Amino acid sequence: MWERYNHDQKYLKMSTITQRGYLLLADISGYTSFVAGTELEHSQEILSDLLATLCEKIESLLTIHKLEGDAVFAYSPESKIPRGETLLELIESTYTAFRDNQVSMKRATTCTCRACQNIPSLDLKFIAHYGEYIIQHIRDIKELVGSDVNLVHRLLKNRVSESTGWRAYAMFTQPCLEHMQLNLEDTHEQVESYEHLPEVKTFSLDLHKRYKEIIEARRVFVDKDEADALLVCDFNVSSPVAWDWIQDPMKVNQWAGDGVWSSGDRPKGRTGIGASNHCAHGDGTTSLHVVLDWRPFEYSTTESFRWGMKLNTMTTRFEPLANGGTRVYMIMKVEIPLLRPLHRILGKIFTKIFAKPMEEMLQTAARLAKEDYAKSRRELQ
Amino acid sequence: MNETQHGHLLLADISGYTSYVASTELTHSQEILTELLETIIEKFKSLMTSLNPKAMMARYF
């Protein structure tokens, strides 16, 4: 009787709440043959290094649930990633970091063992799903359970490579893309079905192609040396979270004064080079802000137009701090051709008139980001 | 720390898990599964190193 009571109390205390959110798996492909064909001491050092790169990137936005051999399993309540596109950007920037790390490891080694020679045979795929889960506690083990958790794992064994020949890809399930509110182009659509689970429509992006596009895109940024005005503000959150607060027009409306921001063009259904935002100002005019360079969580560069002319080019840079926070720099160059000779003076005028209110706005953004992040952490408990 | 070790590797796998979770209310089914898994761990730990989360993952496949 007493045992039964304790048992019930234990379950009550566990407060098993069904939660909803994103489930993400990053899986190193080629792992089994890599381990089987190489010296274990060497291969595991290489894999630890690659997995550490993955974790470092992923945990800036999601909670890492666990490592599963050759995969990282992470999740996040929906409320923590209101701008769904950030999840896509996280996947791409994680893949870029993985490939860069792989290349530098191969270059750095003079070792001729099979593990070191086979580094290029490893690649990466991502499976992203949205659904329900419960955090189950058994002993000291925390476990995510639910049919959607099972589904995202089953999706690791799919037919995308078979149909497309892609070695590295990011797969999004239909519920995931719907919650990200993205209408992506250039995806491979495929329905996958598994025993006991409902059929699921998936949309996959070729990451080799994306990596090539990312490294080949011309870098455009305003350097501090050529800046006419510079604003700096420290955010108490990771760079993907700070990025969200600066880039999402809906969030910008919460901190950027009386202008009303809205999304404009989204080439290929997403933010990138050529995408634009509008800002309707109090005086009835609208300014247009066009993206020239887009490097998620690192920097973005936009040019602004108002009254029919180009006003400025601005780079917003996100610098990770040792304490886990992010230093945000807004670096602006005046572009009005007739006034260009006066740019230093204009920069000073701008700094005098606008810098303080702008800095206050940025501080408001930093405060809201901190509060919002703290709230989502509480929901995670 | 990175030394290759040799030893027994044992997996206990609850069959029917995926269809059970798919066809039941999650809050209830996970309570029942928790209890079953606890029983297994209780028995295992007398002989083996306690299960780590990675080993528990085996039931997904």
XYZ file of C-alpha atoms in Angstrom:
442
model
C 0.000 0.000 0.000
C 2.732 2.418 1.071
C 4.837 1.415 -1.927
C 1.931 2.050 -4.234
C 1.464 5.507 -2.673
C 5.147 6.360 -3.160
C 4.928 5.130 -6.691
C 1.957 7.400 -7.476
C 3.602 10.365 -5.791
C 6.710 9.841 -7.874
C 4.702 9.997 -11.089
C 2.789 13.038 -9.922
C 6.069 14.809 -9.195
C 7.358 14.034 -12.673
C 4.643 16.298 -14.077
C 4.587 14.573 -17.420
C 3.399 17.370 -19.623
C 3.083 16.786 -23.329
C 5.112 19.485 -25.018
C 5.276 20.617 -28.627
C 8.363 21.716 -30.462
C 11.089 21.087 -33.001
C 13.038 17.809 -33.018
C 16.351 17.843 -34.850
C 18.794 15.066 -35.671
C 22.224 15.764 -37.158
C 23.654 12.481 -38.364
C 27.176 11.822 -39.642
C 26.898 9.665 -42.741
C 29.570 7.156 -43.593
C 30.124 6.570 -39.863
C 29.689 2.788 -39.776
C 32.102 2.104 -42.633
C 34.498 4.735 -41.266
C 34.661 3.055 -37.844
C 34.731 -0.445 -39.320
C 37.577 0.331 -41.697
C 39.852 2.361 -39.424
C 41.888 2.249 -36.211
C 39.405 2.921 -33.383
C 41.702 5.265 -31.420
C 42.182 7.546 -34.410
C 38.676 7.376 -35.794
C 37.070 8.211 -32.473
C 39.313 11.260 -32.023
C 38.218 12.542 -35.415
C 34.557 11.827 -34.697
C 34.730 13.459 -31.245
C 36.133 16.558 -32.875
C 33.414 16.668 -35.556
C 30.643 15.946 -33.045
C 31.963 18.709 -30.767
C 31.687 21.160 -33.690
C 28.098 20.052 -34.272
C 27.144 20.385 -30.596
C 28.688 23.821 -30.262
C 26.639 25.134 -33.175
C 23.382 23.384 -32.358
C 23.294 24.282 -28.666
C 23.361 27.985 -29.514
C 19.673 27.624 -30.430
C 18.358 24.222 -29.310
C 18.749 21.996 -26.265
C 20.963 18.999 -26.968
C 19.160 15.964 -25.646
C 21.947 13.493 -26.257
C 24.584 12.067 -28.524
C 23.508 8.893 -30.269
C 26.767 7.428 -31.555
C 27.126 9.222 -34.860
C 24.239 11.623 -34.348
C 23.252 14.616 -32.236
C 19.632 14.736 -31.110
C 18.318 18.142 -30.090
C 14.952 19.746 -29.442
C 13.395 23.081 -28.750
C 9.941 24.238 -27.714
C 8.305 26.194 -30.520
C 8.184 29.330 -28.359
C 11.978 29.479 -28.325
C 12.205 29.677 -32.130
C 9.350 31.950 -33.234
C 11.127 32.824 -36.503
C 11.260 29.326 -37.993
C 13.736 30.332 -40.673
C 16.394 30.587 -37.947
C 16.271 26.792 -37.664
C 17.073 26.464 -41.383
C 19.882 28.989 -41.017
C 21.228 27.091 -38.016
C 21.315 23.861 -40.041
C 23.174 25.535 -42.893
C 25.679 27.313 -40.677
C 26.262 24.048 -38.755
C 26.887 22.233 -42.021
C 29.306 24.957 -43.157
C 31.214 24.680 -39.846
C 31.289 20.871 -40.167
C 32.687 20.992 -43.703
C 35.215 23.704 -42.833
C 36.384 21.656 -39.843
C 36.613 18.510 -41.955
C 38.728 20.294 -44.577
C 41.093 21.830 -42.011
C 41.509 18.478 -40.189
C 42.431 16.761 -43.432
C 44.866 19.556 -44.311
C 46.468 19.619 -40.867
C 47.202 15.914 -40.685
C 50.294 14.297 -42.125
C 49.165 10.957 -40.719
C 48.732 8.248 -43.334
C 46.470 5.981 -41.251
C 43.135 5.012 -42.791
C 41.124 7.081 -40.292
C 42.944 10.293 -41.203
C 42.922 9.523 -44.918
C 39.191 8.747 -44.873
C 38.067 12.019 -43.232
C 36.526 13.245 -46.537
C 34.326 10.125 -46.691
C 32.249 11.477 -43.789
C 29.280 13.724 -44.457
C 26.233 15.038 -42.667
C 22.461 14.914 -42.919
C 19.800 16.665 -40.867
C 16.264 15.546 -40.115
C 13.939 18.219 -38.728
C 10.459 17.466 -37.492
C 7.842 19.260 -35.417
C 5.599 17.411 -32.994
C 4.744 16.232 -29.498
C 7.053 14.818 -26.878
C 7.285 14.123 -23.180
C 10.454 14.350 -21.117
C 10.565 11.033 -19.268
C 12.794 10.625 -16.211
C 14.106 7.169 -15.404
C 16.717 7.105 -12.658
C 19.143 9.828 -13.662
C 18.363 9.382 -17.332
C 16.271 11.988 -19.105
C 14.584 10.641 -22.186
C 12.439 12.288 -24.856
C 9.548 10.000 -25.759
C 6.606 10.049 -28.122
C 5.563 8.946 -31.567
C 7.091 12.046 -33.153
C 10.402 11.222 -31.460
C 10.181 7.750 -32.990
C 9.310 9.196 -36.388
C 12.270 11.583 -36.548
C 14.587 8.624 -35.808
C 12.920 6.390 -38.387
C 13.393 9.158 -40.944
C 17.156 8.634 -40.694
C 16.565 5.613 -42.891
C 14.895 7.180 -45.919
C 15.094 7.064 -49.700
C 16.330 10.609 -50.403
C 19.917 9.666 -51.319
C 18.582 6.818 -53.436
C 16.236 9.150 -55.368
C 18.532 12.166 -55.695
C 22.096 10.928 -55.299
C 22.628 13.584 -52.571
C 25.177 12.763 -49.897
C 24.319 15.612 -47.560
C 20.887 17.083 -47.121
C 18.513 18.782 -44.710
C 15.144 17.053 -44.538
C 12.100 18.878 -43.167
C 8.814 17.131 -42.535
C 5.639 18.868 -43.657
C 4.566 19.732 -40.070
C 8.030 21.201 -39.504
C 7.979 23.452 -42.590
C 4.432 24.545 -41.752
C 5.494 25.636 -38.293
C 8.557 27.367 -39.681
C 6.123 29.210 -41.981
C 8.437 28.629 -44.921
C 7.531 27.991 -48.504
C 10.894 26.764 -49.720
C 11.780 26.339 -53.369
C 14.483 23.986 -54.666
C 13.406 21.134 -52.394
C 13.038 17.455 -53.193
C 9.586 16.253 -52.102
C 9.117 12.681 -51.032
C 6.615 10.735 -48.949
C 8.124 8.317 -46.452
C 6.196 5.594 -44.648
C 7.119 3.329 -41.776
C 5.307 0.543 -40.008
C 2.992 1.719 -37.198
C 3.471 5.401 -38.106
C 1.431 7.690 -40.359
C 2.858 8.581 -43.780
C 4.854 11.774 -43.766
C 5.639 14.178 -46.583
C 9.221 15.436 -46.529
C 11.074 18.298 -48.226
C 14.843 18.070 -48.581
C 17.547 20.559 -49.519
C 20.859 19.572 -51.110
C 23.517 20.761 -48.636
C 26.443 20.288 -51.056
C 24.805 22.788 -53.378
C 24.072 25.184 -50.497
C 27.655 24.915 -49.196
C 28.982 25.792 -52.649
C 26.608 28.781 -52.896
C 27.592 29.979 -49.417
C 31.346 29.828 -49.973
C 31.129 31.271 -53.481
C 28.878 34.227 -52.601
C 30.763 37.498 -52.602
C 31.308 38.938 -49.168
C 29.911 42.453 -48.793
C 30.413 44.308 -45.559
C 31.084 47.749 -44.202
C 34.344 47.684 -42.318
C 34.737 49.643 -39.085
C 37.479 51.709 -40.769
C 35.107 53.006 -43.457
C 32.179 53.525 -41.071
C 30.480 56.890 -40.773
C 28.567 55.727 -37.715
C 28.961 52.796 -35.353
C 26.639 51.416 -32.674
C 27.530 48.653 -30.243
C 25.310 46.746 -27.832
C 25.841 43.582 -25.787
C 23.102 40.944 -25.805
C 22.901 38.388 -23.020
C 21.885 35.600 -25.430
C 23.614 33.420 -28.054
C 24.191 34.773 -31.570
C 21.232 32.915 -33.221
C 18.860 34.369 -30.620
C 20.324 37.895 -30.995
C 20.169 37.446 -34.802
C 16.458 36.697 -34.503
C 15.800 39.884 -32.541
C 17.609 42.042 -35.085
C 16.450 40.358 -38.315
C 12.819 39.382 -37.757
C 10.604 42.348 -38.777
C 7.953 41.238 -36.253
C 10.503 41.376 -33.435
C 12.021 44.631 -34.679
C 8.569 46.211 -34.286
C 8.791 45.519 -30.567
C 11.870 47.689 -30.089
C 12.526 49.989 -33.049
C 10.488 53.113 -32.272
C 7.532 54.284 -34.315
C 8.409 52.758 -37.723
C 6.359 49.708 -38.731
C 8.469 46.948 -40.281
C 7.209 44.281 -42.650
C 8.704 41.576 -44.864
C 9.101 42.304 -48.575
C 10.589 39.991 -51.220
C 11.796 36.536 -50.226
C 13.598 35.002 -53.252
C 13.270 31.189 -53.245
C 10.940 31.531 -50.261
C 13.600 32.652 -47.796
C 15.752 35.501 -46.560
C 19.057 35.886 -48.410
C 20.737 38.088 -51.006
C 18.064 40.180 -52.748
C 15.455 39.785 -49.979
C 13.929 42.990 -48.650
C 12.038 44.532 -45.746
C 9.971 47.706 -45.644
C 9.602 50.255 -42.903
C 6.600 52.587 -42.865
C 7.653 55.780 -41.054
C 5.524 58.233 -39.066
C 5.803 60.903 -41.808
C 4.012 58.680 -44.358
C 7.164 57.657 -46.249
C 8.409 54.101 -46.567
C 12.002 52.984 -46.643
C 13.223 49.866 -48.426
C 16.025 47.708 -47.024
C 17.619 45.211 -49.418
C 19.952 42.405 -48.344
C 23.390 42.463 -50.016
C 25.007 39.715 -47.940
C 23.493 37.226 -45.513
C 25.721 35.088 -43.270
C 23.429 33.821 -40.523
C 24.635 34.460 -36.991
C 27.838 36.123 -38.269
C 26.752 39.273 -40.103
C 24.313 40.730 -42.623
C 24.677 43.733 -44.909
C 21.758 45.748 -46.228
C 21.344 48.899 -48.276
C 18.547 51.367 -47.485
C 16.498 53.496 -49.864
C 14.119 56.347 -48.994
C 12.693 59.283 -50.926
C 13.766 57.493 -54.116
C 17.481 57.382 -53.335
C 20.031 55.198 -51.686
C 20.777 56.433 -48.196
C 23.228 54.044 -46.624
C 24.813 50.619 -46.466
C 24.858 48.931 -43.098
C 26.535 45.803 -41.778
C 25.203 44.255 -38.591
C 27.821 42.021 -37.062
C 27.301 39.425 -34.293
C 30.364 38.627 -32.225
C 30.110 35.733 -29.747
C 31.369 36.661 -26.267
C 33.185 34.385 -23.831
C 30.229 34.573 -21.399
C 27.829 33.067 -23.986
C 26.409 36.456 -24.951
C 26.730 38.340 -28.233
C 28.137 41.769 -29.056
C 26.100 43.386 -31.838
C 27.744 46.053 -34.025
C 25.781 48.199 -36.443
C 28.300 49.700 -38.875
C 26.900 52.293 -41.291
C 28.251 54.071 -44.328
C 26.446 57.100 -45.806
C 25.769 56.567 -49.534
C 23.941 59.714 -50.756
C 26.164 60.578 -53.784
C 25.804 64.370 -53.619
C 26.545 64.377 -49.939
C 29.312 61.802 -50.093
C 32.083 64.453 -49.769
C 30.433 65.464 -46.505
C 30.079 61.934 -45.189
C 32.334 62.442 -42.180
C 30.293 65.434 -41.054
C 27.037 63.632 -41.826
C 28.277 60.672 -39.830
C 28.961 62.948 -36.890
C 25.533 64.592 -37.219
C 23.911 61.169 -37.441
C 25.823 59.990 -34.404
C 24.821 63.100 -32.450
C 21.127 63.002 -33.347
C 20.360 59.326 -33.817
C 23.024 57.332 -32.049
C 21.614 57.751 -28.550
C 18.004 56.855 -29.391
C 19.251 53.999 -31.596
C 21.454 52.708 -28.809
C 18.500 52.880 -26.433
C 16.411 50.928 -28.927
C 19.133 48.291 -29.208
C 19.289 48.080 -25.430
C 15.524 47.534 -25.397
C 16.034 44.711 -27.919
C 18.765 43.216 -25.706
C 16.483 43.404 -22.648
C 13.511 41.835 -24.480
C 15.758 39.077 -25.865
C 17.023 38.300 -22.357
C 13.503 38.232 -20.861
C 12.109 36.115 -23.679
C 15.000 33.666 -23.437
C 14.587 33.367 -19.648
C 10.876 32.653 -20.152
C 11.538 29.885 -22.684
C 14.178 28.360 -20.380
C 11.563 28.188 -17.615
C 9.200 26.380 -19.997
C 11.939 23.845 -20.690
C 12.291 22.813 -17.044
C 40.811 7.874 -21.397
C 40.704 7.132 -25.110
C 41.983 3.607 -24.647
C 40.143 0.884 -26.555
C 38.408 -1.378 -24.049
C 36.967 -4.865 -24.377
C 33.793 -6.066 -22.707
C 30.251 -7.370 -22.919
C 27.635 -5.183 -24.583
C 24.023 -6.030 -23.821
C 20.828 -4.525 -25.165
C 17.356 -5.158 -23.780
C 14.780 -3.971 -26.268
C 11.049 -3.577 -25.665
C 9.363 -4.890 -28.804
C 6.161 -3.319 -30.027
C 7.315 0.031 -28.644
C 6.680 2.168 -31.745
C 3.163 0.904 -32.366
C 2.360 1.073 -28.630
C 3.403 4.721 -28.388
C 1.713 5.562 -31.701
C -1.621 4.095 -30.650
C -1.887 5.266 -27.015
C -2.162 8.529 -25.087
C 1.405 9.670 -24.582
C 1.012 10.758 -20.960
C -0.289 7.310 -19.995
C 1.902 5.105 -22.181
C 5.092 6.770 -21.031
C 4.209 6.107 -17.369
C 3.835 2.436 -18.137
C 7.046 2.350 -20.177
C 8.916 4.167 -17.419
C 7.916 1.455 -14.998
C 8.919 -1.345 -17.371
C 12.272 0.237 -18.151
C 12.941 0.801 -14.444
C 12.385 -2.903 -13.841
C 14.924 -3.773 -16.518
C 17.499 -1.310 -15.186
C 16.993 -2.607 -11.646
C 17.831 -6.129 -12.781
C 20.715 -5.126 -15.062
C 22.574 -3.005 -12.602
C 23.386 -5.928 -10.323
C 25.782 -7.206 -12.980
C 26.421 -4.531 -15.597
C 27.334 -0.865 -15.545
C 24.096 1.066 -15.391
C 22.553 1.853 -18.722
C 23.612 5.009 -20.418
C 21.204 7.021 -22.582
C 22.916 5.839 -25.756
C 22.133 2.239 -24.974
C 18.536 3.157 -24.257
C 18.339 4.613 -27.759
C 18.542 1.172 -29.233
C 14.826 0.798 -28.902
C 14.221 3.319 -31.673
C 15.524 1.012 -34.377
